[in-house]
Amino acid sequence: MPHTYFSKFLSTDKRKEYFIVLCLLLTCYLTYGNSLNNAFLMDDYPMLIENRSLGSLSFLQLDFRSLEDQAYFRPVTHMLNLITYSVFGTRPLGYHLINLSLFALAGIALYDLLCLLLKHRGIAFLTALLFCTHPINGVAVNYKNATSFPLLILAILLSLINFLTDADGRSRMNDILSLVWFAVALLCHETAIAYPLYLASILFFIKKYSLKKIAVACTPFIAMTFLYLLFRMYLLGPQSTLIANILSSGMSAGSYLASFTRLILWYLSKLLFMQGIVLAWSTPVIETGIVFYLIILTSGALICIFIFRKYRKYPNISFALSWLLIGFVPVSLACFSRPLLGFVIQPHWLFFSSIGFSLLLALGLVKARERIALRWWVFILAGLLLYTTGNSFRYNYRWGNQERYCLYWLTVSPYGYWPNFWLGYDYLENGQYEKAKEPFSRTLGKGVDDFLIYGNLGIIEYSLKNFDTALAYFRRSLELKPDMADTYYYMGDIYLRKEDLKTAEMFLLEAVMLDRFLIDAKKKLAVVYHKQGRYIESEKINREILSMTSNGPKTGD
């Protein structure tokens, strides 16, 4: 067969690598291209668009005194959000491009890692393709304030690549880079604590290290994880840790295992069928039918043991299965993160389980190629990729705006706190006040941030000029959380409208004391002083406002 230009182009390994990298890049941009113009939604607003502390030390989580009320420590995440906001402002396209580019780089890094480990370019390429197109990983591109998600994947993969490069003749620089990338991953998201297990899996199944040698190799990463957890507990306080939630749960071991099994089944169903994937899902703690779930869990464990024993001569299968399973280790603790909502799972906690699943599929496809005709194999592969990309395309569309996504989310979790809260918030922001009441009301009674619900119901009544009803909601909100600056502002404005200047001044002063960047409260306070004839004080506040708006940090509306 005569050589063509195309075959000559692919005649060297380097050109093949370039071609594969180009294919991965094109696949990512084609799969997620319809997400680029999606709007901001949900956490994008409090984290970025309406965050008055954006750019401050407290926002960057570098003011350690302000961390006690926070549930996590992710300074790299906040730094990325600040950088992207500084460059792109309120233009969502830029955020999508950054997320998508980092995700594509993660796909390339995954290919590079698997080539390094398996010495099989085809398996590595198929795994990266399946991982990048699976809709369960689309959150890494679609969630605009979560640029740290694709960076987390990339950082862990680069850490592994640096560690495994010249693994037998240790390079100090590679060791340092491996630890640096692992530190970046830890400061992106807590799920990186499973890294030593992923590394141990590689060393055991692929590199055939002894247990002693594995322990020595993993020690620096285990030590860094331990120091990170201690530092995190010190900063956030023991009451804001998962340990406090676990100790206060009061559930039996059977209830825990049954509830955790249900989370596992939910995630596996999304991996297999790619339907009903949402940002977060929760199940009530299971108190009845525990035996049924324990039978499923035991059966699953026995099947995994059988696979490990049956295919011990095929380490790639054991390696892939181990990565699928290791992802559930952090989930076994993280599921306690929202105890009032039940047992919680979020697909972005399991990016590396998805890699294990994609590798299992790729191994199956390569094995199938040995048994069936090429045309049928190509047909199966094309159908599988069309299915993954088609579902991702549809999933991207659902992320188009907040109302669309929350309505979809409610079809999966009708009484879930998050879809109802964010749907109500969207209606409120768009002036659909009557429609906002119902989803907000559905979230009351769950005990989750009820102060926010009462505050938002108060804002609805305030906007409808039902001031007495609004005041009742605001008072209820302050009973639950007395340090909400916005609530004091709205109450102060209501009393200003009622010409009760003394009461208005009291509430507005409290709002400014709690949040010195709340410009609207300062404007209203200047009006109060002016009405009281205190013109010097009014003018002083107006000068402060002018200084803040011309030189100061982001201050909101």
Coordinates of C-alpha atoms in Angstrom, one line a residue:
M1 CA 0.0 0.0 0.0
P2 CA 1.6 3.3 -1.0
H3 CA 2.5 5.8 1.7
T4 CA 0.1 8.8 1.9
Y5 CA 1.0 12.2 3.4
F6 CA -1.2 11.3 6.4
S7 CA 0.7 8.1 7.1
K8 CA 4.0 9.8 6.7
F9 CA 2.8 12.5 9.2
L10 CA 2.1 9.8 11.7
S11 CA 5.3 7.9 11.1
T12 CA 7.0 9.0 14.3
D13 CA 5.9 8.7 17.9
K14 CA 6.1 12.4 18.4
R15 CA 3.7 13.1 15.6
K16 CA 1.3 10.5 16.9
E17 CA 1.4 12.2 20.3
Y18 CA 0.7 15.6 18.7
F19 CA -2.2 14.1 16.8
I20 CA -3.7 12.5 19.9
V21 CA -3.3 15.7 21.9
L22 CA -5.1 17.6 19.1
C23 CA -7.9 15.0 19.1
L24 CA -8.3 15.4 22.9
L25 CA -8.4 19.2 22.7
L26 CA -10.9 19.1 19.8
T27 CA -13.1 16.5 21.6
C28 CA -13.2 18.7 24.8
Y29 CA -14.1 21.9 22.9
L30 CA -16.7 20.1 20.7
T31 CA -18.3 18.3 23.7
Y32 CA -18.6 21.5 25.8
G33 CA -18.8 24.1 23.1
N34 CA -22.5 24.7 23.7
S35 CA -21.7 25.7 27.4
L36 CA -19.6 28.7 26.6
N37 CA -22.5 31.2 26.6
N38 CA -24.2 29.8 29.7
A39 CA -25.1 32.4 32.3
F40 CA -24.0 32.7 35.9
L41 CA -26.0 30.7 38.3
M42 CA -26.3 29.6 41.9
D43 CA -23.1 30.0 43.9
D44 CA -21.6 32.2 41.2
Y45 CA -23.5 35.1 42.7
P46 CA -22.6 35.0 46.4
M47 CA -19.0 33.8 45.5
L48 CA -18.3 36.2 42.7
I49 CA -20.9 38.6 41.3
E50 CA -22.4 39.9 44.6
N51 CA -19.5 39.2 46.9
R52 CA -18.6 42.5 48.6
S53 CA -15.5 41.0 50.2
L54 CA -14.0 39.9 46.9
G55 CA -10.3 40.8 46.9
S56 CA -10.0 41.1 50.7
L57 CA -7.8 38.8 52.9
S58 CA -10.9 37.2 54.3
F59 CA -12.1 36.3 50.8
L60 CA -8.7 34.7 50.0
Q61 CA -8.9 32.9 53.3
L62 CA -5.7 34.5 54.4
D63 CA -7.3 36.4 57.4
F64 CA -7.3 33.4 59.7
R65 CA -9.5 35.2 62.2
S66 CA -12.4 35.1 59.8
L67 CA -12.3 31.4 59.1
E68 CA -14.1 30.1 62.2
D69 CA -17.5 30.4 60.5
Q70 CA -16.4 28.8 57.3
A71 CA -16.9 25.1 56.4
Y72 CA -13.8 24.6 54.3
F73 CA -10.3 25.9 53.7
R74 CA -9.6 26.3 49.9
P75 CA -7.4 29.3 49.3
V76 CA -6.3 28.3 45.9
T77 CA -10.0 28.1 44.8
H78 CA -10.5 31.6 46.1
M79 CA -7.4 32.9 44.5
L80 CA -8.5 31.5 41.1
N81 CA -11.9 33.1 41.5
L82 CA -10.3 36.5 42.2
I83 CA -8.0 36.2 39.2
T84 CA -10.8 35.1 36.8
Y85 CA -13.1 37.9 38.2
S86 CA -10.3 40.5 37.8
V87 CA -9.8 39.5 34.1
F88 CA -13.4 38.7 33.0
G89 CA -15.6 40.5 35.5
T90 CA -19.2 39.6 34.9
R91 CA -18.6 38.0 31.4
P92 CA -19.3 34.3 31.8
L93 CA -17.6 33.3 28.6
G94 CA -14.2 33.9 30.1
Y95 CA -14.9 31.6 33.1
H96 CA -16.0 28.8 30.8
L97 CA -12.9 29.1 28.6
I98 CA -10.6 28.9 31.6
N99 CA -12.5 25.9 33.0
L100 CA -12.6 24.2 29.7
S101 CA -9.0 24.8 28.9
L102 CA -7.9 23.4 32.3
F103 CA -10.2 20.4 31.9
A104 CA -8.7 19.7 28.4
L105 CA -5.2 19.9 29.9
A106 CA -6.3 17.4 32.6
G107 CA -7.5 15.1 29.9
I108 CA -4.1 15.3 28.2
A109 CA -2.3 14.8 31.6
L110 CA -4.5 11.7 32.1
Y111 CA -3.4 10.3 28.7
D112 CA 0.2 11.1 29.6
L113 CA 0.0 9.3 33.0
L114 CA -1.6 6.2 31.6
C115 CA 0.9 6.0 28.8
L116 CA 3.6 6.2 31.4
L117 CA 1.9 3.4 33.5
L118 CA 0.4 1.0 30.9
K119 CA 2.8 1.5 28.0
H120 CA -0.3 1.3 25.7
R121 CA -1.2 4.4 23.8
G122 CA -4.6 3.0 22.7
I123 CA -5.9 2.3 26.2
A124 CA -4.6 5.7 27.4
F125 CA -6.3 7.5 24.6
L126 CA -9.6 5.7 24.9
T127 CA -9.7 6.3 28.7
A128 CA -9.0 10.0 28.3
L129 CA -11.7 10.3 25.6
L130 CA -14.3 8.6 27.7
F131 CA -13.4 10.6 30.8
C132 CA -13.5 13.9 29.0
T133 CA -16.9 13.2 27.3
H134 CA -18.7 11.6 30.2
P135 CA -21.4 14.0 31.5
I136 CA -20.8 13.3 35.1
N137 CA -17.5 15.3 34.8
G138 CA -19.2 18.2 33.1
V139 CA -19.5 20.1 36.4
A140 CA -15.8 20.8 36.0
V141 CA -16.6 23.0 33.0
N142 CA -20.0 24.3 33.7
Y143 CA -19.6 25.5 37.3
K144 CA -18.1 28.9 36.7
N145 CA -16.8 29.6 40.3
A146 CA -15.3 26.1 40.5
T147 CA -12.3 26.6 38.4
S148 CA -10.5 24.7 41.1
F149 CA -12.3 21.4 40.0
P150 CA -10.4 21.0 36.7
L151 CA -7.2 22.3 38.4
L152 CA -7.7 19.7 41.2
I153 CA -7.7 16.9 38.6
L154 CA -4.8 18.4 36.7
A155 CA -2.7 18.9 39.9
I156 CA -3.1 15.4 41.1
L157 CA -2.3 13.9 37.7
L158 CA 0.8 16.1 37.4
S159 CA 1.9 15.2 40.9
L160 CA 1.6 11.5 40.0
I161 CA 3.4 12.0 36.7
N162 CA 6.3 13.8 38.4
F163 CA 6.5 11.1 41.1
L164 CA 6.5 8.3 38.5
T165 CA 9.0 9.9 36.1
D166 CA 12.3 8.2 36.9
A167 CA 10.6 6.5 39.9
D168 CA 13.4 4.0 40.3
G169 CA 16.2 6.5 40.1
R170 CA 14.6 9.2 42.3
S171 CA 15.0 12.8 41.0
R172 CA 15.0 15.5 43.7
M173 CA 13.3 18.0 41.4
N174 CA 10.6 15.5 40.4
D175 CA 10.0 14.7 44.1
I176 CA 9.7 18.4 44.9
L177 CA 7.3 19.1 42.0
S178 CA 5.2 16.1 43.0
L179 CA 4.8 17.5 46.5
V180 CA 4.1 21.0 45.2
W181 CA 1.3 19.8 42.9
F182 CA -0.1 17.7 45.7
A183 CA -0.2 20.8 48.0
V184 CA -2.0 22.7 45.2
A185 CA -4.6 19.9 45.0
L186 CA -5.1 19.9 48.8
L187 CA -5.7 23.7 48.8
C188 CA -8.2 23.3 45.9
H189 CA -10.5 20.7 47.5
E190 CA -10.4 18.3 50.5
T191 CA -11.0 15.2 48.4
A192 CA -7.3 15.3 47.5
I193 CA -6.6 13.6 50.8
A194 CA -7.2 10.3 49.0
Y195 CA -4.1 10.9 46.9
P196 CA -1.8 8.6 48.9
L197 CA -4.3 5.7 48.2
Y198 CA -4.2 6.5 44.4
L199 CA -0.4 6.5 44.5
A200 CA -0.3 3.3 46.5
S201 CA -2.6 1.6 44.0
I202 CA -0.3 2.4 41.2
L203 CA 2.8 1.2 43.1
F204 CA 1.1 -2.0 44.1
F205 CA -0.7 -3.1 41.0
I206 CA 1.4 -1.6 38.2
K207 CA 4.9 -1.1 39.7
K208 CA 4.8 -4.3 41.8
Y209 CA 6.3 -2.6 44.8
S210 CA 6.5 -4.4 48.2
L211 CA 4.3 -3.1 50.9
K212 CA 7.3 -1.7 52.7
K213 CA 8.5 0.2 49.7
I214 CA 5.0 1.5 49.1
A215 CA 4.8 2.8 52.7
V216 CA 8.2 4.6 52.3
A217 CA 7.1 6.2 49.0
C218 CA 3.8 7.4 50.3
T219 CA 5.1 8.7 53.7
P220 CA 5.8 12.3 52.5
F221 CA 2.2 12.6 51.1
I222 CA 0.7 11.0 54.1
A223 CA 2.6 13.4 56.4
M224 CA 1.5 16.4 54.2
T225 CA -2.1 15.2 54.4
F226 CA -1.9 14.9 58.2
L227 CA -0.4 18.4 58.6
Y228 CA -3.1 19.8 56.3
L229 CA -5.9 18.2 58.3
L230 CA -4.4 19.5 61.6
F231 CA -4.0 23.0 60.2
R232 CA -7.5 22.9 58.7
M233 CA -9.0 21.8 62.0
Y234 CA -7.0 24.5 63.9
L235 CA -8.2 27.3 61.5
L236 CA -11.9 26.3 61.2
G237 CA -12.3 25.0 64.8
P238 CA -13.3 21.5 65.8
Q239 CA -17.0 22.2 65.7
S240 CA -17.0 23.0 62.0
T241 CA -15.2 19.7 61.1
L242 CA -16.9 16.5 59.8
I243 CA -15.9 14.9 63.1
A244 CA -18.4 17.0 64.9
N245 CA -21.2 16.1 62.5
I246 CA -20.3 12.4 62.7
L247 CA -20.2 12.4 66.5
S248 CA -23.5 14.2 66.7
S249 CA -25.3 12.0 64.1
G250 CA -26.3 9.4 66.6
M251 CA -27.0 6.8 63.9
S252 CA -26.3 3.1 64.1
A253 CA -23.5 1.4 62.1
G254 CA -26.3 -0.4 60.1
S255 CA -28.0 2.9 59.2
Y256 CA -24.7 4.4 58.2
L257 CA -23.7 1.5 55.9
A258 CA -27.2 1.3 54.4
S259 CA -27.3 5.0 53.7
F260 CA -23.8 5.0 52.3
T261 CA -24.6 2.1 50.1
R262 CA -27.5 4.0 48.6
L263 CA -25.2 6.9 47.7
I264 CA -22.8 4.4 46.0
L265 CA -25.7 3.0 44.0
W266 CA -26.8 6.4 43.0
Y267 CA -23.4 7.4 41.7
L268 CA -22.8 4.1 39.9
S269 CA -26.2 4.4 38.2
K270 CA -25.1 7.8 36.9
L271 CA -21.8 6.5 35.6
L272 CA -23.5 3.6 33.8
F273 CA -26.7 5.3 32.4
M274 CA -25.7 9.0 32.4
Q275 CA -29.2 10.1 33.3
G276 CA -30.3 12.3 36.2
I277 CA -26.9 13.7 37.0
V278 CA -27.2 16.7 39.3
L279 CA -24.8 18.9 41.3
A280 CA -25.7 17.3 44.6
W281 CA -28.0 14.6 45.7
S282 CA -29.1 13.5 49.2
T283 CA -30.9 10.6 50.8
P284 CA -32.6 10.5 54.3
V285 CA -30.8 8.4 56.8
I286 CA -32.1 4.8 56.2
E287 CA -33.7 3.4 59.3
T288 CA -35.7 0.6 57.7
G289 CA -34.8 -2.0 55.1
I290 CA -31.2 -1.9 56.4
V291 CA -30.7 -5.7 55.8
F292 CA -31.5 -5.2 52.1
Y293 CA -28.8 -2.6 51.6
L294 CA -26.3 -4.6 53.7
I295 CA -26.8 -7.6 51.4
I296 CA -26.1 -5.3 48.4
L297 CA -23.0 -3.9 50.0
T298 CA -21.7 -7.3 51.0
S299 CA -22.4 -8.7 47.5
G300 CA -20.6 -5.8 45.9
A301 CA -17.6 -6.3 48.2
L302 CA -17.5 -10.0 47.3
I303 CA -17.7 -9.3 43.6
C304 CA -14.8 -6.8 43.9
I305 CA -12.7 -9.4 45.8
F306 CA -13.5 -12.0 43.2
I307 CA -12.4 -9.6 40.4
F308 CA -9.1 -8.8 42.2
R309 CA -8.4 -12.5 42.7
K310 CA -9.6 -13.6 39.2
Y311 CA -7.6 -11.0 37.3
R312 CA -4.5 -10.7 39.5
K313 CA -2.5 -11.7 36.3
Y314 CA -4.1 -8.6 34.7
P315 CA -3.0 -5.8 36.9
N316 CA -4.6 -3.1 34.7
I317 CA -8.1 -4.3 35.6
S318 CA -7.3 -4.4 39.3
F319 CA -5.7 -0.9 39.1
A320 CA -8.8 0.5 37.3
L321 CA -11.2 -1.1 39.8
S322 CA -9.1 0.2 42.7
W323 CA -9.3 3.8 41.5
L324 CA -13.1 3.4 41.0
L325 CA -13.4 2.3 44.7
I326 CA -10.9 4.6 46.3
G327 CA -13.0 7.6 45.3
F328 CA -15.6 6.5 47.8
V329 CA -13.2 6.8 50.7
P330 CA -13.5 10.6 51.1
V331 CA -17.2 10.3 50.3
S332 CA -17.6 8.1 53.3
L333 CA -16.8 11.1 55.5
A334 CA -18.0 14.0 53.2
C335 CA -21.5 12.5 53.2
F336 CA -21.8 13.9 56.7
S337 CA -21.2 17.5 55.5
R338 CA -24.9 18.5 55.5
P339 CA -26.4 16.4 58.3
L340 CA -29.7 18.3 58.2
L341 CA -30.2 17.2 54.6
G342 CA -29.4 13.6 55.3
F343 CA -26.6 11.7 53.5
V344 CA -25.1 13.8 50.7
I345 CA -23.1 13.0 47.6
Q346 CA -21.7 15.3 44.9
P347 CA -20.3 13.9 41.7
H348 CA -17.3 16.2 41.7
W349 CA -16.0 14.4 44.8
L350 CA -15.5 11.4 42.6
F351 CA -13.6 12.6 39.5
F352 CA -11.0 9.8 40.0
S353 CA -13.6 7.2 40.4
S354 CA -14.8 8.3 37.0
I355 CA -11.2 7.8 35.7
G356 CA -11.2 4.2 37.0
F357 CA -14.6 3.6 35.3
S358 CA -13.3 5.1 32.0
L359 CA -10.2 2.9 32.2
L360 CA -12.3 -0.2 32.8
L361 CA -14.4 0.7 29.7
A362 CA -11.3 1.3 27.7
L363 CA -9.8 -2.1 28.7
G364 CA -13.1 -3.8 27.7
L365 CA -13.0 -2.0 24.3
V366 CA -9.4 -3.1 23.6
K367 CA -10.3 -6.7 24.6
A368 CA -13.3 -6.6 22.3
R369 CA -11.2 -5.4 19.4
E370 CA -9.4 -8.8 19.6
R371 CA -12.7 -10.7 19.3
I372 CA -14.9 -8.8 16.8
A373 CA -14.5 -7.4 13.3
L374 CA -13.0 -3.9 13.0
R375 CA -16.2 -2.4 11.5
W376 CA -18.3 -3.6 14.4
W377 CA -15.7 -2.4 16.9
V378 CA -15.7 1.0 15.3
F379 CA -19.5 1.0 15.3
I380 CA -19.6 0.2 19.1
L381 CA -16.9 2.9 19.9
A382 CA -18.7 5.5 17.8
G383 CA -22.0 4.7 19.4
L384 CA -20.5 4.9 22.9
L385 CA -18.8 8.3 22.2
L386 CA -22.0 9.6 20.6
Y387 CA -23.9 8.6 23.7
T388 CA -21.5 10.2 26.2
T389 CA -21.1 13.4 24.1
G390 CA -24.8 13.6 23.4
N391 CA -25.6 13.4 27.1
S392 CA -22.9 16.0 27.9
F393 CA -24.4 18.3 25.3
R394 CA -27.8 18.0 26.8
Y395 CA -26.4 18.4 30.3
N396 CA -24.6 21.6 29.2
Y397 CA -27.9 23.0 27.9
R398 CA -29.4 22.4 31.3
W399 CA -26.7 24.6 32.9
G400 CA -27.8 27.4 30.5
N401 CA -29.5 29.5 33.2
Q402 CA -30.5 29.1 36.8
E403 CA -34.2 28.5 36.3
R404 CA -33.7 25.8 33.7
Y405 CA -31.1 24.0 35.8
C406 CA -33.1 24.1 39.0
L407 CA -36.3 22.9 37.4
Y408 CA -34.3 20.0 36.0
W409 CA -32.7 19.4 39.4
L410 CA -36.2 19.3 41.0
T411 CA -37.2 16.4 38.6
V412 CA -34.4 14.4 40.3
S413 CA -34.8 15.7 43.8
P414 CA -38.3 17.3 44.2
Y415 CA -37.9 18.3 47.8
G416 CA -34.2 19.0 47.8
Y417 CA -33.0 22.1 49.6
W418 CA -30.6 23.4 47.0
P419 CA -32.8 23.3 43.9
N420 CA -35.7 24.9 45.7
F421 CA -33.5 27.6 47.3
W422 CA -31.7 28.6 44.1
L423 CA -35.0 28.5 42.1
G424 CA -36.5 30.9 44.6
Y425 CA -33.4 33.0 44.5
D426 CA -33.5 33.2 40.7
Y427 CA -37.2 34.3 40.8
L428 CA -36.4 36.9 43.4
E429 CA -33.5 38.3 41.5
N430 CA -35.6 38.6 38.3
G431 CA -38.5 40.3 40.1
Q432 CA -40.9 37.3 40.0
Y433 CA -41.8 37.8 43.6
E434 CA -45.0 35.7 43.8
K435 CA -43.3 32.8 42.1
A436 CA -40.3 33.0 44.4
K437 CA -42.5 32.4 47.5
E438 CA -43.3 28.7 46.8
P439 CA -39.8 27.3 46.4
F440 CA -38.5 29.3 49.4
S441 CA -41.4 28.1 51.5
R442 CA -40.6 24.4 50.5
T443 CA -37.2 24.8 52.1
L444 CA -38.4 26.0 55.5
G445 CA -38.5 23.5 58.3
K446 CA -35.4 21.6 57.1
G447 CA -33.3 23.6 59.6
V448 CA -30.8 24.5 56.9
D449 CA -30.0 28.2 56.8
D450 CA -33.6 29.1 57.7
F451 CA -32.3 32.6 58.5
L452 CA -31.6 33.0 54.8
I453 CA -35.1 31.8 53.8
Y454 CA -36.8 34.2 56.2
G455 CA -34.5 37.0 55.0
N456 CA -35.4 36.3 51.3
L457 CA -39.1 36.1 52.1
G458 CA -38.7 39.4 53.9
I459 CA -37.1 40.9 50.7
I460 CA -40.0 39.6 48.7
E461 CA -42.5 41.3 50.9
Y462 CA -40.3 44.4 51.0
S463 CA -40.3 44.5 47.2
L464 CA -44.1 44.1 47.2
K465 CA -44.3 47.0 49.7
N466 CA -45.8 44.7 52.3
F467 CA -43.6 46.3 54.9
D468 CA -45.2 45.0 58.1
T469 CA -45.0 41.4 56.8
A470 CA -41.4 42.0 55.7
L471 CA -40.5 43.2 59.1
A472 CA -41.9 40.1 60.7
Y473 CA -39.8 37.9 58.4
F474 CA -36.7 40.0 59.0
R475 CA -37.1 39.8 62.8
R476 CA -37.4 36.0 62.5
S477 CA -34.2 35.9 60.5
L478 CA -32.3 37.9 63.1
E479 CA -33.5 35.6 65.8
L480 CA -31.7 32.8 64.0
K481 CA -28.7 34.8 62.9
P482 CA -28.3 38.2 64.5
D483 CA -25.2 39.3 62.5
M484 CA -26.8 39.7 59.0
A485 CA -25.9 43.2 57.7
D486 CA -28.3 43.1 54.8
T487 CA -31.3 42.3 57.1
Y488 CA -30.5 45.3 59.3
Y489 CA -30.3 47.4 56.1
Y490 CA -33.7 46.4 54.8
M491 CA -35.3 47.0 58.3
G492 CA -33.6 50.4 58.5
D493 CA -34.9 51.3 55.1
I494 CA -38.4 50.3 56.0
Y495 CA -38.3 52.5 59.1
L496 CA -36.9 55.3 57.0
R497 CA -39.9 55.0 54.6
K498 CA -42.1 55.1 57.7
E499 CA -40.3 58.3 58.8
D500 CA -39.2 56.6 62.0
L501 CA -35.8 58.2 61.7
K502 CA -34.5 57.1 65.2
T503 CA -35.2 53.4 64.6
A504 CA -34.0 53.7 61.0
E505 CA -30.7 55.1 62.2
M506 CA -30.3 52.3 64.8
F507 CA -30.7 49.5 62.2
L508 CA -28.6 51.2 59.5
L509 CA -25.7 51.8 62.0
E510 CA -25.8 48.2 62.9
A511 CA -25.7 47.2 59.2
V512 CA -22.7 49.4 58.6
M513 CA -20.9 48.1 61.7
L514 CA -21.3 44.5 60.5
D515 CA -20.3 45.3 56.9
R516 CA -18.4 48.5 56.2
F517 CA -18.6 47.8 52.5
L518 CA -22.4 47.9 52.4
I519 CA -22.7 51.1 50.5
D520 CA -26.5 51.1 50.3
A521 CA -26.7 51.2 54.1
K522 CA -24.4 54.1 54.2
K523 CA -26.4 56.0 51.5
K524 CA -29.6 55.5 53.6
L525 CA -27.8 56.6 56.7
A526 CA -26.7 59.8 55.0
V527 CA -30.4 60.4 54.1
V528 CA -31.4 59.9 57.7
Y529 CA -28.8 62.3 59.0
H530 CA -29.8 64.8 56.4
K531 CA -33.5 64.6 57.4
Q532 CA -32.4 65.0 61.0
G533 CA -30.5 68.2 60.1
R534 CA -27.2 66.6 60.8
Y535 CA -25.6 67.9 57.6
I536 CA -22.0 67.5 58.6
E537 CA -22.4 63.9 59.4
S538 CA -24.4 63.3 56.2
E539 CA -21.7 65.0 54.1
K540 CA -19.0 62.9 55.8
I541 CA -20.7 59.7 54.9
N542 CA -21.2 60.8 51.3
R543 CA -17.5 61.5 51.0
E544 CA -16.8 58.0 52.4
I545 CA -19.1 56.5 49.8
L546 CA -17.4 58.5 47.0
S547 CA -14.0 57.3 48.1
M548 CA -15.1 53.6 48.3
T549 CA -16.8 53.6 44.9
S550 CA -13.8 55.3 43.1
N551 CA -10.9 53.5 44.8
G552 CA -12.2 50.7 47.0
P553 CA -12.9 47.0 46.5
K554 CA -16.0 45.6 44.9
T555 CA -19.0 46.7 46.9
G556 CA -22.0 45.3 45.3
D557 CA -25.1 47.3 44.1

